[in-house]
Amino acid sequence: MDCSYFDAGVCRSCTLMGVPYAAQLADKDAHARELLAPFGDAAWLPPVASAESGYRNKAKMVIGGTLEAPTVGILDENGRGVDLRECGICAPGVRAALPVLADFATRTRLAPYSVPERRGDLKYVLVTLSPDDELMVRFVVRDENVVPRIRAGLPGLLRALPNARVVTVNIQPEHKAVVEGEREIVLTADSSLVMTVGGMPLRLRPQSFFQTNTAVAEALYGQVAEWVDAVSPASVWDLYCGVGGFALAVAAPGRRVVGVETSREAVRSARATAAAAGLPHVAFRAGDATAFALSAKARPELVIVNPPRRGIGADLAGWLEDSGVPGVVYSSCNPKSLAHDLARMPSYRIRTGRVLDMFPQTGHMEVAVLLERAA
């Protein structure tokens, strides 16, 4: 894949840009296998490839520039806007929406927020594309006073962007490197975007986490479901469950599944999906995964963990080590933290594993492993 932004030196986020994709995938696979070799004689499956470009289903774009000529992309080292609206790793449906949103900001008189000057209205636009080509659009603004202007302009925006299913305003008043604030104002009748993955219509609400690459996410959910079905546990915990992708993928008659997630919005999404699918044996709890495990009176037969980049940490790894739980599926976006956690869990060995290339053109990857307790 070629990228004019990378070649011009204005964006270097995709550190592997220009490296042949086959080499990227082979290097990631070899790196994961080497890093995790001390933790079991694993049967590694072939890596899952992605489309090289157009794979990102969401974009978090900083708004810079001026009211008459806003930039949609990132900021340079001086806090000035760099326009990346034609970013090639974003899905075509996301790219098509960005000029419309920039024009909307100008027409609605939403001044781009200036980091050096600490003034302006609009900080980010966050765009998510569903497999059905529907959009969730979120405007992150500094002050609630601009909401009436956005609401007044909404009919025109929906005419220009008719596939925008959900439009919201997020209030982030603080001057710090945090994209979103706590308050979300939904402007449309729909408050969730349906992300159909593997035939399961997951409901994605604002501020809910979902994998960046829909096609590879589907492969990941399918792989984990295959491993879980082979083990056939009667009870499963899905810790760091997000909108419930793993929990819902492994649901089966008679199998009790509990998902745990700190984001209340994500839990609302997961519960709505489970209810619509008629899955009474799947439940979701809002709370900290480690606290849930440490306070639970009963233990499941299998635990799925899908933590953020920092990993599950010493407390949860220690609980798993001492728990007696026979099996663990660990899905990680950072194989280094995965290795650190496995070092804290010497009773578990990797039975099988797989690299899934969720992030082509970058050094990041998803690694999923099935762990079993050594006899």
PDB file of C-alpha atoms in Angstrom, residues 43-276:
ATOM      1  CA  ALA A  43       0.105 -25.649  17.953  1.00  0.00           C
ATOM      2  CA  TRP A  44       0.054 -22.327  16.114  1.00  0.00           C
ATOM      3  CA  LEU A  45      -2.576 -21.807  13.450  1.00  0.00           C
ATOM      4  CA  PRO A  46      -1.832 -19.803  10.280  1.00  0.00           C
ATOM      5  CA  PRO A  47      -2.198 -16.057  10.810  1.00  0.00           C
ATOM      6  CA  VAL A  48      -5.407 -14.338   9.755  1.00  0.00           C
ATOM      7  CA  ALA A  49      -4.750 -11.701   7.098  1.00  0.00           C
ATOM      8  CA  SER A  50      -6.671  -8.483   6.628  1.00  0.00           C
ATOM      9  CA  ALA A  51      -7.358  -6.237   3.705  1.00  0.00           C
ATOM     10  CA  GLU A  52      -4.269  -4.046   3.338  1.00  0.00           C
ATOM     11  CA  SER A  53      -6.269  -0.821   3.080  1.00  0.00           C
ATOM     12  CA  GLY A  54      -9.750   0.451   3.850  1.00  0.00           C
ATOM     13  CA  TYR A  55     -10.041  -1.800   6.882  1.00  0.00           C
ATOM     14  CA  ARG A  56     -10.667   0.703   9.686  1.00  0.00           C
ATOM     15  CA  ASN A  57     -14.350   0.887  10.587  1.00  0.00           C
ATOM     16  CA  LYS A  58     -13.829   3.977  12.726  1.00  0.00           C
ATOM     17  CA  ALA A  59     -11.875   7.197  12.707  1.00  0.00           C
ATOM     18  CA  LYS A  60     -11.066   9.541  15.584  1.00  0.00           C
ATOM     19  CA  MET A  61     -10.238  12.751  13.761  1.00  0.00           C
ATOM     20  CA  VAL A  62      -8.934  15.929  15.355  1.00  0.00           C
ATOM     21  CA  ILE A  63     -10.508  19.100  13.977  1.00  0.00           C
ATOM     22  CA  GLY A  64      -8.001  21.874  13.306  1.00  0.00           C
ATOM     23  CA  GLY A  65      -7.428  24.685  10.846  1.00  0.00           C
ATOM     24  CA  THR A  66      -9.920  27.513  10.589  1.00  0.00           C
ATOM     25  CA  LEU A  67     -13.678  27.860  10.544  1.00  0.00           C
ATOM     26  CA  GLU A  68     -13.634  28.447   6.766  1.00  0.00           C
ATOM     27  CA  ALA A  69     -11.093  25.683   6.075  1.00  0.00           C
ATOM     28  CA  PRO A  70     -11.156  23.063   8.830  1.00  0.00           C
ATOM     29  CA  THR A  71      -8.695  20.187   8.793  1.00  0.00           C
ATOM     30  CA  VAL A  72      -9.807  16.666   9.666  1.00  0.00           C
ATOM     31  CA  GLY A  73      -6.998  14.449  10.893  1.00  0.00           C
ATOM     32  CA  ILE A  74      -4.241  15.003  13.431  1.00  0.00           C
ATOM     33  CA  LEU A  75      -2.223  17.817  14.960  1.00  0.00           C
ATOM     34  CA  ASP A  76       1.445  18.481  14.211  1.00  0.00           C
ATOM     35  CA  GLU A  77       4.064  19.099  16.875  1.00  0.00           C
ATOM     36  CA  ASN A  78       3.006  22.744  17.059  1.00  0.00           C
ATOM     37  CA  GLY A  79      -0.670  21.953  17.564  1.00  0.00           C
ATOM     38  CA  ARG A  80      -1.674  22.847  14.003  1.00  0.00           C
ATOM     39  CA  GLY A  81      -4.164  20.729  12.101  1.00  0.00           C
ATOM     40  CA  VAL A  82      -3.002  18.237   9.472  1.00  0.00           C
ATOM     41  CA  ASP A  83      -5.742  17.113   7.089  1.00  0.00           C
ATOM     42  CA  LEU A  84      -5.978  13.327   6.583  1.00  0.00           C
ATOM     43  CA  ARG A  85      -9.490  13.000   5.222  1.00  0.00           C
ATOM     44  CA  GLU A  86      -8.252  10.688   2.430  1.00  0.00           C
ATOM     45  CA  CYS A  87      -6.478   8.313   4.834  1.00  0.00           C
ATOM     46  CA  GLY A  88      -6.232   5.010   2.959  1.00  0.00           C
ATOM     47  CA  ILE A  89      -6.598   2.672   5.921  1.00  0.00           C
ATOM     48  CA  CYS A  90     -10.047   4.088   6.734  1.00  0.00           C
ATOM     49  CA  ALA A  91     -13.024   2.332   5.162  1.00  0.00           C
ATOM     50  CA  PRO A  92     -14.399   4.089   2.059  1.00  0.00           C
ATOM     51  CA  GLY A  93     -17.647   4.858   3.874  1.00  0.00           C
ATOM     52  CA  VAL A  94     -15.726   6.629   6.635  1.00  0.00           C
ATOM     53  CA  ARG A  95     -13.656   8.637   4.143  1.00  0.00           C
ATOM     54  CA  ALA A  96     -16.795   9.672   2.249  1.00  0.00           C
ATOM     55  CA  ALA A  97     -18.305  11.104   5.429  1.00  0.00           C
ATOM     56  CA  LEU A  98     -15.356  13.284   6.456  1.00  0.00           C
ATOM     57  CA  PRO A  99     -15.716  16.093   3.857  1.00  0.00           C
ATOM     58  CA  VAL A 100     -19.441  16.267   4.615  1.00  0.00           C
ATOM     59  CA  LEU A 101     -18.703  16.662   8.319  1.00  0.00           C
ATOM     60  CA  ALA A 102     -16.055  19.324   7.670  1.00  0.00           C
ATOM     61  CA  ASP A 103     -18.548  21.282   5.565  1.00  0.00           C
ATOM     62  CA  PHE A 104     -21.167  20.859   8.290  1.00  0.00           C
ATOM     63  CA  ALA A 105     -18.767  22.320  10.869  1.00  0.00           C
ATOM     64  CA  THR A 106     -18.259  25.386   8.693  1.00  0.00           C
ATOM     65  CA  ARG A 107     -21.954  25.894   7.981  1.00  0.00           C
ATOM     66  CA  THR A 108     -22.848  25.425  11.647  1.00  0.00           C
ATOM     67  CA  ARG A 109     -20.132  27.868  12.716  1.00  0.00           C
ATOM     68  CA  LEU A 110     -18.334  25.304  14.872  1.00  0.00           C
ATOM     69  CA  ALA A 111     -14.891  26.831  15.233  1.00  0.00           C
ATOM     70  CA  PRO A 112     -12.081  24.254  15.399  1.00  0.00           C
ATOM     71  CA  TYR A 113     -10.582  24.035  18.854  1.00  0.00           C
ATOM     72  CA  SER A 114      -7.082  25.535  18.960  1.00  0.00           C
ATOM     73  CA  VAL A 115      -4.853  23.675  21.389  1.00  0.00           C
ATOM     74  CA  PRO A 116      -2.181  26.409  21.592  1.00  0.00           C
ATOM     75  CA  GLU A 117      -4.782  29.141  22.143  1.00  0.00           C
ATOM     76  CA  ARG A 118      -7.228  27.015  24.164  1.00  0.00           C
ATOM     77  CA  ARG A 119     -10.244  28.370  22.336  1.00  0.00           C
ATOM     78  CA  GLY A 120     -12.788  27.125  19.823  1.00  0.00           C
ATOM     79  CA  ASP A 121     -15.752  24.758  19.795  1.00  0.00           C
ATOM     80  CA  LEU A 122     -15.153  21.488  17.954  1.00  0.00           C
ATOM     81  CA  LYS A 123     -12.382  19.159  19.098  1.00  0.00           C
ATOM     82  CA  TYR A 124     -12.992  15.863  17.300  1.00  0.00           C
ATOM     83  CA  VAL A 125     -15.342  14.048  14.990  1.00  0.00           C
ATOM     84  CA  LEU A 126     -15.642  10.311  15.706  1.00  0.00           C
ATOM     85  CA  VAL A 127     -17.068   8.228  12.885  1.00  0.00           C
ATOM     86  CA  THR A 128     -17.940   4.505  12.977  1.00  0.00           C
ATOM     87  CA  LEU A 129     -19.132   2.498   9.966  1.00  0.00           C
ATOM     88  CA  SER A 130     -21.256  -0.643  10.296  1.00  0.00           C
ATOM     89  CA  PRO A 131     -21.092  -3.648   7.943  1.00  0.00           C
ATOM     90  CA  ASP A 132     -24.413  -2.384   6.542  1.00  0.00           C
ATOM     91  CA  ASP A 133     -22.785   0.962   5.625  1.00  0.00           C
ATOM     92  CA  GLU A 134     -24.593   2.877   8.354  1.00  0.00           C
ATOM     93  CA  LEU A 135     -22.780   5.494  10.399  1.00  0.00           C
ATOM     94  CA  MET A 136     -22.447   6.678  13.955  1.00  0.00           C
ATOM     95  CA  VAL A 137     -21.220  10.281  14.038  1.00  0.00           C
ATOM     96  CA  ARG A 138     -20.111  11.910  17.268  1.00  0.00           C
ATOM     97  CA  PHE A 139     -19.093  15.555  17.623  1.00  0.00           C
ATOM     98  CA  VAL A 140     -16.785  16.195  20.576  1.00  0.00           C
ATOM     99  CA  VAL A 141     -17.175  19.815  21.640  1.00  0.00           C
ATOM    100  CA  ARG A 142     -15.819  21.990  24.426  1.00  0.00           C
ATOM    101  CA  ASP A 143     -19.082  23.554  25.537  1.00  0.00           C
ATOM    102  CA  GLU A 144     -22.734  22.518  25.625  1.00  0.00           C
ATOM    103  CA  ASN A 145     -23.725  25.968  24.298  1.00  0.00           C
ATOM    104  CA  VAL A 146     -23.108  24.837  20.714  1.00  0.00           C
ATOM    105  CA  VAL A 147     -25.552  21.913  20.926  1.00  0.00           C
ATOM    106  CA  PRO A 148     -28.577  23.970  19.741  1.00  0.00           C
ATOM    107  CA  ARG A 149     -26.658  24.920  16.580  1.00  0.00           C
ATOM    108  CA  ILE A 150     -25.790  21.300  15.866  1.00  0.00           C
ATOM    109  CA  ARG A 151     -29.352  20.231  16.540  1.00  0.00           C
ATOM    110  CA  ALA A 152     -30.707  22.948  14.231  1.00  0.00           C
ATOM    111  CA  GLY A 153     -28.372  21.811  11.453  1.00  0.00           C
ATOM    112  CA  LEU A 154     -29.140  18.113  11.913  1.00  0.00           C
ATOM    113  CA  PRO A 155     -31.829  17.840   9.188  1.00  0.00           C
ATOM    114  CA  GLY A 156     -29.397  19.220   6.629  1.00  0.00           C
ATOM    115  CA  LEU A 157     -26.659  16.884   7.805  1.00  0.00           C
ATOM    116  CA  LEU A 158     -28.938  13.863   7.496  1.00  0.00           C
ATOM    117  CA  ARG A 159     -29.870  14.911   3.957  1.00  0.00           C
ATOM    118  CA  ALA A 160     -26.199  15.164   3.037  1.00  0.00           C
ATOM    119  CA  LEU A 161     -25.312  11.985   4.933  1.00  0.00           C
ATOM    120  CA  PRO A 162     -28.456   9.819   4.767  1.00  0.00           C
ATOM    121  CA  ASN A 163     -26.717   6.722   6.138  1.00  0.00           C
ATOM    122  CA  ALA A 164     -25.982   8.471   9.453  1.00  0.00           C
ATOM    123  CA  ARG A 165     -28.064   6.330  11.799  1.00  0.00           C
ATOM    124  CA  VAL A 166     -26.773   7.773  15.091  1.00  0.00           C
ATOM    125  CA  VAL A 167     -25.593  11.354  15.681  1.00  0.00           C
ATOM    126  CA  THR A 168     -24.471  12.548  19.096  1.00  0.00           C
ATOM    127  CA  VAL A 169     -22.629  15.368  20.806  1.00  0.00           C
ATOM    128  CA  ASN A 170     -20.026  14.548  23.436  1.00  0.00           C
ATOM    129  CA  ILE A 171     -19.067  17.290  25.913  1.00  0.00           C
ATOM    130  CA  GLN A 172     -15.347  17.438  26.731  1.00  0.00           C
ATOM    131  CA  PRO A 173     -14.610  20.780  28.429  1.00  0.00           C
ATOM    132  CA  GLU A 174     -11.136  19.993  29.752  1.00  0.00           C
ATOM    133  CA  HIS A 175      -7.863  20.975  28.088  1.00  0.00           C
ATOM    134  CA  LYS A 176      -6.059  17.649  28.231  1.00  0.00           C
ATOM    135  CA  ALA A 177      -5.256  14.676  26.009  1.00  0.00           C
ATOM    136  CA  VAL A 178      -8.561  12.892  26.593  1.00  0.00           C
ATOM    137  CA  VAL A 179     -10.752  12.450  23.541  1.00  0.00           C
ATOM    138  CA  GLU A 180     -14.153  12.061  25.165  1.00  0.00           C
ATOM    139  CA  GLY A 181     -16.039  13.500  28.106  1.00  0.00           C
ATOM    140  CA  GLU A 182     -18.550  11.672  30.253  1.00  0.00           C
ATOM    141  CA  ARG A 183     -21.679  13.395  28.932  1.00  0.00           C
ATOM    142  CA  GLU A 184     -23.224  12.268  25.632  1.00  0.00           C
ATOM    143  CA  ILE A 185     -26.251  13.935  24.044  1.00  0.00           C
ATOM    144  CA  VAL A 186     -28.033  11.795  21.448  1.00  0.00           C
ATOM    145  CA  LEU A 187     -29.669  13.832  18.680  1.00  0.00           C
ATOM    146  CA  THR A 188     -31.228  11.060  16.593  1.00  0.00           C
ATOM    147  CA  ALA A 189     -34.046   8.633  17.285  1.00  0.00           C
ATOM    148  CA  ASP A 190     -31.566   5.747  17.275  1.00  0.00           C
ATOM    149  CA  SER A 191     -28.952   5.620  20.005  1.00  0.00           C
ATOM    150  CA  SER A 192     -27.090   2.482  18.898  1.00  0.00           C
ATOM    151  CA  LEU A 193     -25.450   1.324  15.684  1.00  0.00           C
ATOM    152  CA  VAL A 194     -25.956  -2.307  14.691  1.00  0.00           C
ATOM    153  CA  MET A 195     -22.665  -4.056  13.924  1.00  0.00           C
ATOM    154  CA  THR A 196     -23.554  -7.452  12.483  1.00  0.00           C
ATOM    155  CA  VAL A 197     -20.614  -9.790  13.076  1.00  0.00           C
ATOM    156  CA  GLY A 198     -20.867 -13.484  12.328  1.00  0.00           C
ATOM    157  CA  GLY A 199     -24.634 -13.178  12.037  1.00  0.00           C
ATOM    158  CA  MET A 200     -24.919 -11.581  15.492  1.00  0.00           C
ATOM    159  CA  PRO A 201     -26.312  -8.008  15.446  1.00  0.00           C
ATOM    160  CA  LEU A 202     -24.198  -6.356  18.139  1.00  0.00           C
ATOM    161  CA  ARG A 203     -25.594  -3.019  19.287  1.00  0.00           C
ATOM    162  CA  LEU A 204     -22.912  -0.382  19.596  1.00  0.00           C
ATOM    163  CA  ARG A 205     -23.740   2.634  21.748  1.00  0.00           C
ATOM    164  CA  PRO A 206     -21.607   5.778  22.012  1.00  0.00           C
ATOM    165  CA  GLN A 207     -18.565   5.306  24.265  1.00  0.00           C
ATOM    166  CA  SER A 208     -18.678   1.531  23.759  1.00  0.00           C
ATOM    167  CA  PHE A 209     -15.539  -0.276  22.566  1.00  0.00           C
ATOM    168  CA  PHE A 210     -15.637  -2.281  19.360  1.00  0.00           C
ATOM    169  CA  GLN A 211     -12.779  -3.795  17.373  1.00  0.00           C
ATOM    170  CA  THR A 212     -11.367  -1.509  14.675  1.00  0.00           C
ATOM    171  CA  ASN A 213     -11.365  -4.134  11.920  1.00  0.00           C
ATOM    172  CA  THR A 214     -14.789  -5.733  11.439  1.00  0.00           C
ATOM    173  CA  ALA A 215     -13.687  -8.579   9.164  1.00  0.00           C
ATOM    174  CA  VAL A 216     -10.856  -9.649  11.455  1.00  0.00           C
ATOM    175  CA  ALA A 217     -13.087  -9.219  14.514  1.00  0.00           C
ATOM    176  CA  GLU A 218     -15.477 -11.714  12.943  1.00  0.00           C
ATOM    177  CA  ALA A 219     -12.597 -14.166  12.450  1.00  0.00           C
ATOM    178  CA  LEU A 220     -11.494 -13.608  16.056  1.00  0.00           C
ATOM    179  CA  TYR A 221     -14.950 -14.249  17.509  1.00  0.00           C
ATOM    180  CA  GLY A 222     -15.297 -17.327  15.331  1.00  0.00           C
ATOM    181  CA  GLN A 223     -11.928 -18.717  16.379  1.00  0.00           C
ATOM    182  CA  VAL A 224     -12.607 -18.219  20.077  1.00  0.00           C
ATOM    183  CA  ALA A 225     -16.055 -19.799  19.739  1.00  0.00           C
ATOM    184  CA  GLU A 226     -14.485 -22.815  18.045  1.00  0.00           C
ATOM    185  CA  TRP A 227     -11.978 -23.251  20.862  1.00  0.00           C
ATOM    186  CA  VAL A 228     -14.627 -22.859  23.556  1.00  0.00           C
ATOM    187  CA  ASP A 229     -16.981 -25.326  21.888  1.00  0.00           C
ATOM    188  CA  ALA A 230     -14.152 -27.872  21.664  1.00  0.00           C
ATOM    189  CA  VAL A 231     -13.583 -27.562  25.430  1.00  0.00           C
ATOM    190  CA  SER A 232     -17.366 -27.505  26.036  1.00  0.00           C
ATOM    191  CA  PRO A 233     -17.483 -25.733  29.409  1.00  0.00           C
ATOM    192  CA  ALA A 234     -20.776 -25.462  31.243  1.00  0.00           C
ATOM    193  CA  SER A 235     -19.939 -21.957  32.482  1.00  0.00           C
ATOM    194  CA  VAL A 236     -17.880 -19.103  31.012  1.00  0.00           C
ATOM    195  CA  TRP A 237     -16.816 -15.660  32.146  1.00  0.00           C
ATOM    196  CA  ASP A 238     -16.013 -13.031  29.514  1.00  0.00           C
ATOM    197  CA  LEU A 239     -13.922 -10.406  31.320  1.00  0.00           C
ATOM    198  CA  TYR A 240     -13.389  -7.010  29.644  1.00  0.00           C
ATOM    199  CA  CYS A 241     -16.339  -8.021  27.464  1.00  0.00           C
ATOM    200  CA  GLY A 242     -17.000  -4.695  25.696  1.00  0.00           C
ATOM    201  CA  VAL A 243     -20.305  -4.948  23.832  1.00  0.00           C
ATOM    202  CA  GLY A 244     -20.348  -8.690  24.427  1.00  0.00           C
ATOM    203  CA  GLY A 245     -18.766 -10.055  21.264  1.00  0.00           C
ATOM    204  CA  PHE A 246     -17.078 -13.075  22.823  1.00  0.00           C
ATOM    205  CA  ALA A 247     -19.842 -13.784  25.349  1.00  0.00           C
ATOM    206  CA  LEU A 248     -22.490 -13.819  22.643  1.00  0.00           C
ATOM    207  CA  ALA A 249     -20.310 -15.805  20.222  1.00  0.00           C
ATOM    208  CA  VAL A 250     -19.793 -18.631  22.748  1.00  0.00           C
ATOM    209  CA  ALA A 251     -23.400 -18.753  23.967  1.00  0.00           C
ATOM    210  CA  ALA A 252     -24.844 -22.247  23.648  1.00  0.00           C
ATOM    211  CA  PRO A 253     -27.863 -24.100  25.064  1.00  0.00           C
ATOM    212  CA  GLY A 254     -27.322 -24.822  28.736  1.00  0.00           C
ATOM    213  CA  ARG A 255     -24.057 -22.852  28.944  1.00  0.00           C
ATOM    214  CA  ARG A 256     -24.042 -20.065  31.511  1.00  0.00           C
ATOM    215  CA  VAL A 257     -22.115 -17.018  30.314  1.00  0.00           C
ATOM    216  CA  VAL A 258     -21.368 -13.850  32.282  1.00  0.00           C
ATOM    217  CA  GLY A 259     -19.727 -10.811  30.707  1.00  0.00           C
ATOM    218  CA  VAL A 260     -18.068  -8.091  32.797  1.00  0.00           C
ATOM    219  CA  GLU A 261     -17.160  -4.610  31.552  1.00  0.00           C
ATOM    220  CA  THR A 262     -16.473  -1.247  33.212  1.00  0.00           C
ATOM    221  CA  SER A 263     -18.336   0.754  30.547  1.00  0.00           C
ATOM    222  CA  ARG A 264     -22.016   0.972  31.456  1.00  0.00           C
ATOM    223  CA  GLU A 265     -22.825   1.986  27.881  1.00  0.00           C
ATOM    224  CA  ALA A 266     -21.166  -1.173  26.564  1.00  0.00           C
ATOM    225  CA  VAL A 267     -23.080  -3.292  29.083  1.00  0.00           C
ATOM    226  CA  ARG A 268     -26.354  -1.697  27.993  1.00  0.00           C
ATOM    227  CA  SER A 269     -25.441  -2.569  24.405  1.00  0.00           C
ATOM    228  CA  ALA A 270     -24.595  -6.163  25.294  1.00  0.00           C
ATOM    229  CA  ARG A 271     -27.778  -6.679  27.292  1.00  0.00           C
ATOM    230  CA  ALA A 272     -29.890  -5.336  24.433  1.00  0.00           C
ATOM    231  CA  THR A 273     -28.247  -7.744  21.982  1.00  0.00           C
ATOM    232  CA  ALA A 274     -28.696 -10.721  24.300  1.00  0.00           C
ATOM    233  CA  ALA A 275     -32.354  -9.869  24.894  1.00  0.00           C
ATOM    234  CA  ALA A 276     -33.070  -9.466  21.178  1.00  0.00           C
TER     235      ALA A 276
END
